[in-house]
Short mmCIF file of N, CA and C in Angstrom, two decimals:
data_model
loop_
_atom_site.label_atom_id
_atom_site.label_comp_id
_atom_site.label_asym_id
_atom_site.label_seq_id
_atom_site.Cartn_x
_atom_site.Cartn_y
_atom_site.Cartn_z
N UNK A 1 5.61 86.88 77.68
CA UNK A 1 5.54 85.98 76.54
C UNK A 1 4.32 85.08 76.72
N UNK A 2 3.51 84.99 75.71
CA UNK A 2 2.29 84.20 75.77
C UNK A 2 2.57 82.76 75.35
N UNK A 3 1.58 81.91 75.59
CA UNK A 3 1.69 80.51 75.18
C UNK A 3 1.84 80.42 73.66
N UNK A 4 1.14 81.29 72.95
CA UNK A 4 1.22 81.29 71.49
C UNK A 4 2.63 81.65 71.03
N UNK A 5 3.29 82.61 71.70
CA UNK A 5 4.66 82.98 71.35
C UNK A 5 5.61 81.80 71.53
N UNK A 6 5.43 81.06 72.63
CA UNK A 6 6.27 79.89 72.89
C UNK A 6 6.04 78.84 71.82
N UNK A 7 4.77 78.61 71.45
CA UNK A 7 4.46 77.63 70.42
C UNK A 7 5.06 78.04 69.08
N UNK A 8 4.99 79.32 68.75
CA UNK A 8 5.58 79.80 67.50
C UNK A 8 7.09 79.64 67.52
N UNK A 9 7.73 79.89 68.66
CA UNK A 9 9.17 79.72 68.77
C UNK A 9 9.55 78.26 68.55
N UNK A 10 8.76 77.34 69.11
CA UNK A 10 9.04 75.92 68.92
C UNK A 10 8.87 75.52 67.45
N UNK A 11 7.83 76.02 66.82
CA UNK A 11 7.62 75.73 65.40
C UNK A 11 8.80 76.25 64.59
N UNK A 12 9.29 77.44 64.91
CA UNK A 12 10.44 78.00 64.21
C UNK A 12 11.67 77.13 64.34
N UNK A 13 11.89 76.56 65.55
CA UNK A 13 13.04 75.68 65.76
C UNK A 13 12.88 74.41 64.95
N UNK A 14 11.66 73.84 64.94
CA UNK A 14 11.43 72.60 64.21
C UNK A 14 11.57 72.83 62.71
N UNK A 15 11.10 73.97 62.22
CA UNK A 15 11.19 74.27 60.80
C UNK A 15 12.64 74.39 60.34
N UNK A 16 13.54 74.79 61.21
CA UNK A 16 14.94 74.98 60.83
C UNK A 16 15.74 73.68 60.97
N UNK A 17 15.12 72.62 61.49
CA UNK A 17 15.85 71.37 61.70
C UNK A 17 16.27 70.73 60.38
N UNK A 18 15.67 71.13 59.27
CA UNK A 18 16.05 70.57 57.98
C UNK A 18 17.48 70.94 57.60
N UNK A 19 18.06 71.93 58.28
CA UNK A 19 19.45 72.30 58.02
C UNK A 19 20.41 71.27 58.58
N UNK A 20 19.93 70.40 59.44
CA UNK A 20 20.75 69.34 59.98
C UNK A 20 20.89 69.44 61.49
N UNK A 21 21.09 68.28 62.09
CA UNK A 21 21.35 68.18 63.51
C UNK A 21 22.47 67.17 63.68
N UNK A 22 23.42 67.49 64.53
CA UNK A 22 24.54 66.58 64.75
C UNK A 22 25.12 66.77 66.13
N UNK A 23 26.06 65.93 66.47
CA UNK A 23 26.75 66.04 67.76
C UNK A 23 27.48 67.37 67.82
N UNK A 24 27.53 67.93 69.00
CA UNK A 24 28.32 69.15 69.17
C UNK A 24 29.80 68.79 69.06
N UNK A 25 30.59 69.75 68.70
CA UNK A 25 32.04 69.52 68.62
C UNK A 25 32.76 70.61 69.37
N UNK A 26 33.64 70.25 70.29
CA UNK A 26 34.00 68.89 70.69
C UNK A 26 32.82 68.19 71.35
N UNK A 27 32.80 66.84 71.27
CA UNK A 27 31.67 66.10 71.84
C UNK A 27 31.46 66.45 73.31
N UNK A 28 30.21 66.63 73.67
CA UNK A 28 29.84 66.95 75.05
C UNK A 28 28.59 66.16 75.40
N UNK A 29 28.34 66.02 76.68
CA UNK A 29 27.17 65.29 77.14
C UNK A 29 26.39 66.16 78.11
N UNK A 30 25.08 66.02 78.07
CA UNK A 30 24.23 66.82 78.95
C UNK A 30 23.36 65.88 79.78
N UNK A 31 23.12 66.30 81.01
CA UNK A 31 22.29 65.50 81.92
C UNK A 31 20.82 65.65 81.52
N UNK A 32 20.12 64.52 81.46
CA UNK A 32 18.70 64.54 81.14
C UNK A 32 17.89 64.97 82.34
N UNK A 33 16.76 65.58 82.09
CA UNK A 33 15.83 65.91 83.16
C UNK A 33 15.17 64.63 83.65
N UNK A 34 14.63 64.71 84.83
CA UNK A 34 13.93 63.53 85.35
C UNK A 34 12.77 63.20 84.43
N UNK A 35 12.65 61.93 84.12
CA UNK A 35 11.59 61.50 83.22
C UNK A 35 11.80 60.05 82.84
N UNK A 36 11.17 59.65 81.76
CA UNK A 36 11.22 58.24 81.35
C UNK A 36 12.64 57.80 81.03
N UNK A 37 13.40 58.62 80.31
CA UNK A 37 14.76 58.23 79.93
C UNK A 37 15.65 58.11 81.15
N UNK A 38 15.50 59.02 82.11
CA UNK A 38 16.32 58.97 83.32
C UNK A 38 15.93 57.76 84.17
N UNK A 39 14.66 57.37 84.17
CA UNK A 39 14.21 56.22 84.95
C UNK A 39 14.74 54.93 84.36
N UNK A 40 15.01 54.89 83.08
CA UNK A 40 15.54 53.69 82.44
C UNK A 40 17.04 53.56 82.64
N UNK A 41 17.64 54.48 83.35
CA UNK A 41 19.07 54.41 83.60
C UNK A 41 19.90 55.26 82.65
N UNK A 42 19.27 55.98 81.75
CA UNK A 42 19.97 56.86 80.83
C UNK A 42 19.97 58.27 81.41
N UNK A 43 21.04 58.64 82.07
CA UNK A 43 21.09 59.94 82.72
C UNK A 43 21.68 61.03 81.82
N UNK A 44 22.45 60.63 80.83
CA UNK A 44 23.12 61.59 79.96
C UNK A 44 22.81 61.29 78.51
N UNK A 45 22.95 62.29 77.69
CA UNK A 45 22.85 62.10 76.24
C UNK A 45 23.88 63.00 75.57
N UNK A 46 24.18 62.68 74.33
CA UNK A 46 25.12 63.51 73.58
C UNK A 46 24.49 64.87 73.31
N UNK A 47 25.26 65.92 73.52
CA UNK A 47 24.77 67.27 73.22
C UNK A 47 24.68 67.43 71.71
N UNK A 48 23.58 67.96 71.24
CA UNK A 48 23.35 68.12 69.81
C UNK A 48 23.29 69.60 69.44
N UNK A 49 23.67 69.89 68.22
CA UNK A 49 23.52 71.23 67.66
C UNK A 49 22.74 71.09 66.36
N UNK A 50 22.06 72.16 65.97
CA UNK A 50 21.30 72.09 64.73
C UNK A 50 21.31 73.44 64.03
N UNK A 51 20.80 73.43 62.83
CA UNK A 51 20.65 74.62 62.00
C UNK A 51 22.00 75.29 61.74
N UNK A 52 22.07 76.61 61.87
CA UNK A 52 23.29 77.35 61.54
C UNK A 52 24.47 76.96 62.42
N UNK A 53 24.21 76.62 63.68
CA UNK A 53 25.30 76.21 64.58
C UNK A 53 25.92 74.90 64.09
N UNK A 54 25.10 73.99 63.57
CA UNK A 54 25.61 72.73 63.03
C UNK A 54 26.48 73.00 61.79
N UNK A 55 26.05 73.92 60.95
CA UNK A 55 26.83 74.27 59.76
C UNK A 55 28.18 74.87 60.16
N UNK A 56 28.17 75.78 61.14
CA UNK A 56 29.42 76.40 61.58
C UNK A 56 30.39 75.36 62.13
N UNK A 57 29.90 74.44 62.95
CA UNK A 57 30.78 73.41 63.50
C UNK A 57 31.27 72.47 62.40
N UNK A 58 30.42 72.16 61.43
CA UNK A 58 30.84 71.32 60.31
C UNK A 58 31.96 71.99 59.50
N UNK A 59 31.85 73.30 59.32
CA UNK A 59 32.91 74.03 58.61
C UNK A 59 34.22 73.98 59.37
N UNK A 60 34.17 74.17 60.68
CA UNK A 60 35.39 74.12 61.49
C UNK A 60 36.04 72.74 61.43
N UNK A 61 35.23 71.70 61.48
CA UNK A 61 35.75 70.34 61.38
C UNK A 61 36.37 70.12 60.01
N UNK A 62 35.69 70.55 58.96
CA UNK A 62 36.18 70.39 57.60
C UNK A 62 37.54 71.07 57.42
N UNK A 63 37.66 72.31 57.89
CA UNK A 63 38.90 73.06 57.72
C UNK A 63 40.04 72.50 58.56
N UNK A 64 39.73 71.86 59.68
CA UNK A 64 40.76 71.32 60.56
C UNK A 64 41.17 69.89 60.19
N UNK A 65 40.49 69.29 59.23
CA UNK A 65 40.76 67.90 58.85
C UNK A 65 41.63 67.86 57.61
N UNK A 66 42.66 67.03 57.66
CA UNK A 66 43.51 66.80 56.49
C UNK A 66 42.91 65.69 55.64
N UNK A 67 42.98 65.79 54.32
CA UNK A 67 42.53 64.67 53.49
C UNK A 67 43.31 63.41 53.88
N UNK A 68 42.59 62.30 53.99
CA UNK A 68 43.21 61.04 54.39
C UNK A 68 43.02 60.71 55.86
N UNK A 69 42.58 61.65 56.68
CA UNK A 69 42.38 61.38 58.10
C UNK A 69 41.16 60.51 58.36
N UNK A 70 40.16 60.62 57.55
CA UNK A 70 38.94 59.82 57.73
C UNK A 70 39.04 58.57 56.86
N UNK A 71 38.98 57.43 57.51
CA UNK A 71 39.19 56.17 56.81
C UNK A 71 38.11 55.92 55.76
N UNK A 72 36.86 56.18 56.11
CA UNK A 72 35.77 55.89 55.18
C UNK A 72 35.54 57.01 54.16
N UNK A 73 36.14 58.17 54.38
CA UNK A 73 36.05 59.29 53.44
C UNK A 73 37.44 59.90 53.26
N UNK A 74 38.33 59.23 52.55
CA UNK A 74 39.71 59.71 52.46
C UNK A 74 39.87 61.06 51.78
N UNK A 75 38.93 61.47 50.95
CA UNK A 75 39.05 62.77 50.28
C UNK A 75 38.56 63.92 51.16
N UNK A 76 37.84 63.61 52.25
CA UNK A 76 37.27 64.65 53.11
C UNK A 76 38.38 65.43 53.80
N UNK A 77 38.26 66.73 53.80
CA UNK A 77 39.22 67.59 54.48
C UNK A 77 39.62 68.75 53.59
N UNK A 78 40.47 69.60 54.16
CA UNK A 78 40.83 70.83 53.47
C UNK A 78 42.29 70.84 53.00
N UNK A 79 43.19 70.35 53.80
CA UNK A 79 44.59 70.33 53.40
C UNK A 79 45.36 71.60 53.65
N UNK A 80 44.80 72.55 54.42
CA UNK A 80 45.53 73.80 54.66
C UNK A 80 46.63 73.63 55.71
N UNK A 81 46.57 72.56 56.49
CA UNK A 81 47.60 72.36 57.51
C UNK A 81 48.98 72.13 56.89
N UNK A 82 48.99 71.60 55.68
CA UNK A 82 50.28 71.35 55.03
C UNK A 82 50.98 72.65 54.63
N UNK A 83 50.25 73.75 54.66
CA UNK A 83 50.81 75.06 54.32
C UNK A 83 51.53 75.73 55.48
N UNK A 84 51.48 75.12 56.65
CA UNK A 84 52.06 75.73 57.85
C UNK A 84 53.54 76.04 57.67
N UNK A 85 54.28 75.17 57.02
CA UNK A 85 55.72 75.35 56.89
C UNK A 85 56.14 75.97 55.56
N UNK A 86 55.18 76.40 54.77
CA UNK A 86 55.48 77.01 53.48
C UNK A 86 55.83 78.49 53.63
N UNK A 87 56.60 78.99 52.69
CA UNK A 87 56.87 80.43 52.60
C UNK A 87 55.58 81.08 52.09
N UNK A 88 54.96 81.91 52.90
CA UNK A 88 53.66 82.47 52.53
C UNK A 88 53.81 83.70 51.64
N UNK A 89 53.85 83.44 50.34
CA UNK A 89 53.84 84.53 49.37
C UNK A 89 52.44 84.59 48.75
N UNK A 90 52.25 85.45 47.80
CA UNK A 90 50.91 85.63 47.20
C UNK A 90 50.41 84.34 46.55
N UNK A 91 51.32 83.57 45.96
CA UNK A 91 50.94 82.32 45.33
C UNK A 91 50.40 81.32 46.35
N UNK A 92 51.07 81.19 47.48
CA UNK A 92 50.63 80.25 48.52
C UNK A 92 49.33 80.72 49.17
N UNK A 93 49.17 82.03 49.34
CA UNK A 93 47.93 82.56 49.90
C UNK A 93 46.75 82.26 48.97
N UNK A 94 46.99 82.38 47.67
CA UNK A 94 45.95 82.05 46.69
C UNK A 94 45.63 80.56 46.74
N UNK A 95 46.65 79.73 46.94
CA UNK A 95 46.43 78.29 47.05
C UNK A 95 45.62 77.95 48.30
N UNK A 96 45.89 78.61 49.41
CA UNK A 96 45.12 78.39 50.64
C UNK A 96 43.66 78.76 50.41
N UNK A 97 43.44 79.91 49.79
CA UNK A 97 42.07 80.35 49.50
C UNK A 97 41.36 79.33 48.61
N UNK A 98 42.06 78.82 47.61
CA UNK A 98 41.49 77.83 46.71
C UNK A 98 41.17 76.53 47.45
N UNK A 99 42.07 76.07 48.33
CA UNK A 99 41.82 74.85 49.11
C UNK A 99 40.56 74.99 49.96
N UNK A 100 40.40 76.13 50.59
CA UNK A 100 39.22 76.37 51.43
C UNK A 100 37.95 76.37 50.57
N UNK A 101 37.97 77.09 49.47
CA UNK A 101 36.79 77.16 48.60
C UNK A 101 36.42 75.79 48.04
N UNK A 102 37.41 75.01 47.61
CA UNK A 102 37.14 73.68 47.05
C UNK A 102 36.60 72.72 48.10
N UNK A 103 37.17 72.75 49.30
CA UNK A 103 36.70 71.86 50.37
C UNK A 103 35.24 72.15 50.70
N UNK A 104 34.89 73.42 50.80
CA UNK A 104 33.51 73.78 51.11
C UNK A 104 32.59 73.41 49.95
N UNK A 105 33.02 73.63 48.74
CA UNK A 105 32.22 73.30 47.56
C UNK A 105 31.87 71.81 47.53
N UNK A 106 32.85 70.95 47.82
CA UNK A 106 32.65 69.51 47.72
C UNK A 106 32.02 68.88 48.95
N UNK A 107 32.23 69.45 50.14
CA UNK A 107 31.81 68.76 51.35
C UNK A 107 30.80 69.50 52.22
N UNK A 108 30.38 70.68 51.85
CA UNK A 108 29.35 71.40 52.62
C UNK A 108 28.31 71.96 51.66
N UNK A 109 27.38 71.09 51.21
CA UNK A 109 26.40 71.51 50.20
C UNK A 109 25.31 72.45 50.73
N UNK A 110 25.25 72.67 52.04
CA UNK A 110 24.18 73.52 52.59
C UNK A 110 24.46 75.00 52.43
N UNK A 111 25.68 75.36 52.00
CA UNK A 111 26.02 76.78 51.92
C UNK A 111 26.62 77.13 50.56
N UNK A 112 26.61 78.42 50.26
CA UNK A 112 27.29 78.99 49.10
C UNK A 112 28.31 79.99 49.63
N UNK A 113 29.56 79.84 49.23
CA UNK A 113 30.61 80.74 49.68
C UNK A 113 30.52 82.05 48.90
N UNK A 114 30.46 83.16 49.63
CA UNK A 114 30.46 84.48 49.01
C UNK A 114 31.88 85.03 48.88
N UNK A 115 32.69 84.80 49.91
CA UNK A 115 34.07 85.32 49.89
C UNK A 115 34.92 84.57 50.90
N UNK A 116 36.18 84.38 50.54
CA UNK A 116 37.20 83.86 51.45
C UNK A 116 38.30 84.90 51.48
N UNK A 117 38.54 85.49 52.65
CA UNK A 117 39.53 86.56 52.79
C UNK A 117 40.57 86.12 53.80
N UNK A 118 41.84 86.21 53.41
CA UNK A 118 42.94 85.87 54.31
C UNK A 118 43.50 87.16 54.89
N UNK A 119 43.53 87.25 56.21
CA UNK A 119 44.00 88.44 56.91
C UNK A 119 45.47 88.26 57.25
N UNK A 120 46.34 88.89 56.48
CA UNK A 120 47.79 88.72 56.68
C UNK A 120 48.36 89.68 57.72
N UNK A 121 47.53 90.46 58.37
CA UNK A 121 48.03 91.44 59.34
C UNK A 121 48.59 90.78 60.60
N UNK A 122 48.25 89.52 60.86
CA UNK A 122 48.71 88.85 62.06
C UNK A 122 49.76 87.77 61.78
N UNK A 123 50.36 87.79 60.61
CA UNK A 123 51.35 86.77 60.26
C UNK A 123 52.54 86.76 61.21
N UNK A 124 52.99 87.94 61.64
CA UNK A 124 54.15 88.00 62.53
C UNK A 124 53.84 87.40 63.90
N UNK A 125 52.56 87.35 64.27
CA UNK A 125 52.16 86.72 65.53
C UNK A 125 51.96 85.21 65.36
N UNK A 126 52.09 84.72 64.15
CA UNK A 126 52.00 83.29 63.89
C UNK A 126 50.60 82.77 63.62
N UNK A 127 49.71 83.63 63.17
CA UNK A 127 48.35 83.19 62.87
C UNK A 127 47.87 83.84 61.57
N UNK A 128 47.14 83.07 60.79
CA UNK A 128 46.54 83.57 59.55
C UNK A 128 45.03 83.38 59.67
N UNK A 129 44.29 84.41 60.08
CA UNK A 129 42.83 84.29 60.16
C UNK A 129 42.21 84.17 58.76
N UNK A 130 41.34 83.17 58.61
CA UNK A 130 40.64 82.95 57.35
C UNK A 130 39.19 83.35 57.57
N UNK A 131 38.77 84.43 56.93
CA UNK A 131 37.39 84.93 57.05
C UNK A 131 36.57 84.31 55.92
N UNK A 132 35.51 83.61 56.29
CA UNK A 132 34.65 82.97 55.29
C UNK A 132 33.25 83.57 55.41
N UNK A 133 32.81 84.21 54.35
CA UNK A 133 31.47 84.79 54.28
C UNK A 133 30.64 83.85 53.42
N UNK A 134 29.51 83.38 53.96
CA UNK A 134 28.71 82.42 53.21
C UNK A 134 27.22 82.66 53.41
N UNK A 135 26.44 82.06 52.52
CA UNK A 135 24.98 82.13 52.58
C UNK A 135 24.44 80.72 52.72
N UNK A 136 23.55 80.52 53.70
CA UNK A 136 22.86 79.24 53.86
C UNK A 136 21.82 79.17 52.74
N UNK A 137 21.93 78.16 51.91
CA UNK A 137 21.11 78.10 50.69
C UNK A 137 19.61 78.02 50.96
N UNK A 138 19.20 77.21 51.91
CA UNK A 138 17.77 76.99 52.10
C UNK A 138 17.06 78.14 52.79
N UNK A 139 17.78 78.92 53.60
CA UNK A 139 17.14 80.04 54.30
C UNK A 139 17.56 81.39 53.73
N UNK A 140 18.55 81.38 52.84
CA UNK A 140 19.09 82.60 52.25
C UNK A 140 19.61 83.57 53.32
N UNK A 141 20.09 83.02 54.43
CA UNK A 141 20.66 83.87 55.48
C UNK A 141 22.18 83.92 55.31
N UNK A 142 22.71 85.10 55.41
CA UNK A 142 24.14 85.33 55.19
C UNK A 142 24.84 85.43 56.54
N UNK A 143 25.97 84.77 56.67
CA UNK A 143 26.75 84.81 57.91
C UNK A 143 28.22 84.59 57.59
N UNK A 144 29.05 84.59 58.62
CA UNK A 144 30.48 84.38 58.40
C UNK A 144 31.11 83.72 59.61
N UNK A 145 32.28 83.15 59.39
CA UNK A 145 33.09 82.61 60.48
C UNK A 145 34.53 83.04 60.23
N UNK A 146 35.33 82.98 61.28
CA UNK A 146 36.76 83.22 61.16
C UNK A 146 37.46 81.97 61.68
N UNK A 147 38.25 81.34 60.82
CA UNK A 147 39.00 80.15 61.20
C UNK A 147 40.47 80.53 61.31
N UNK A 148 41.08 80.38 62.48
CA UNK A 148 42.49 80.75 62.63
C UNK A 148 43.41 79.60 62.19
N UNK A 149 44.29 79.87 61.25
CA UNK A 149 45.32 78.90 60.85
C UNK A 149 46.59 79.28 61.60
N UNK A 150 46.94 78.46 62.58
CA UNK A 150 48.11 78.77 63.41
C UNK A 150 49.37 78.31 62.70
N UNK A 151 50.31 79.24 62.53
CA UNK A 151 51.54 78.96 61.81
C UNK A 151 52.70 78.68 62.74
N UNK A 152 52.50 78.94 64.01
CA UNK A 152 53.54 78.74 65.00
C UNK A 152 52.97 77.91 66.14
N UNK A 153 53.81 77.09 66.76
CA UNK A 153 53.37 76.29 67.89
C UNK A 153 52.94 77.21 69.02
N UNK A 154 51.83 76.90 69.65
CA UNK A 154 51.28 77.78 70.67
C UNK A 154 51.39 77.25 72.07
N UNK A 155 52.52 76.65 72.44
CA UNK A 155 52.62 76.05 73.76
C UNK A 155 52.91 77.07 74.84
N UNK A 156 53.54 78.19 74.52
CA UNK A 156 53.88 79.19 75.53
C UNK A 156 55.02 78.74 76.42
N UNK A 157 55.83 77.80 75.95
CA UNK A 157 56.95 77.29 76.72
C UNK A 157 58.24 77.87 76.15
N UNK A 158 59.12 78.26 77.02
CA UNK A 158 60.41 78.75 76.56
C UNK A 158 60.69 80.14 77.07
N UNK A 159 61.89 80.64 76.77
CA UNK A 159 62.25 81.97 77.25
C UNK A 159 61.37 83.04 76.62
N UNK A 160 60.95 83.95 77.45
CA UNK A 160 60.15 85.07 76.98
C UNK A 160 58.68 84.76 76.81
N UNK A 161 58.27 83.52 77.16
CA UNK A 161 56.85 83.17 77.05
C UNK A 161 56.07 83.86 78.16
N UNK A 162 54.96 84.44 77.80
CA UNK A 162 54.15 85.16 78.79
C UNK A 162 53.19 84.25 79.48
#
């Protein structure tokens, strides 16, 4: 790899920073290299994510948050957790899909949702995987995530627990 390749790679990273940079989730800290910041007594900093990784983590946070959990943004969240105790028929599955699409539409403007697919093949195991296919608007790159909606407590405690 030449110096020019490294410089081009850095430019590519900087050009993608417009997609956003934020704290990693769950929050993590990384040790700084020796330098001015470390000499001033700052040995650690918050780990940051950017570009597509930031969007993916934002989506996971959005889907895991219930409306009303954030004091300064009471409407933020998805509300799919309230479906955990519902009888999952076609109507409720459609409602879950709608909740996911609406939450992303209102709270994640960096992407366009192409499809939300609910995989009911694992319902007996207590999980409903939500497949979200989306396009990042500014780069026109298409990607997807799978968000597991757990319908059963996963403690592994009790008779027959493996």
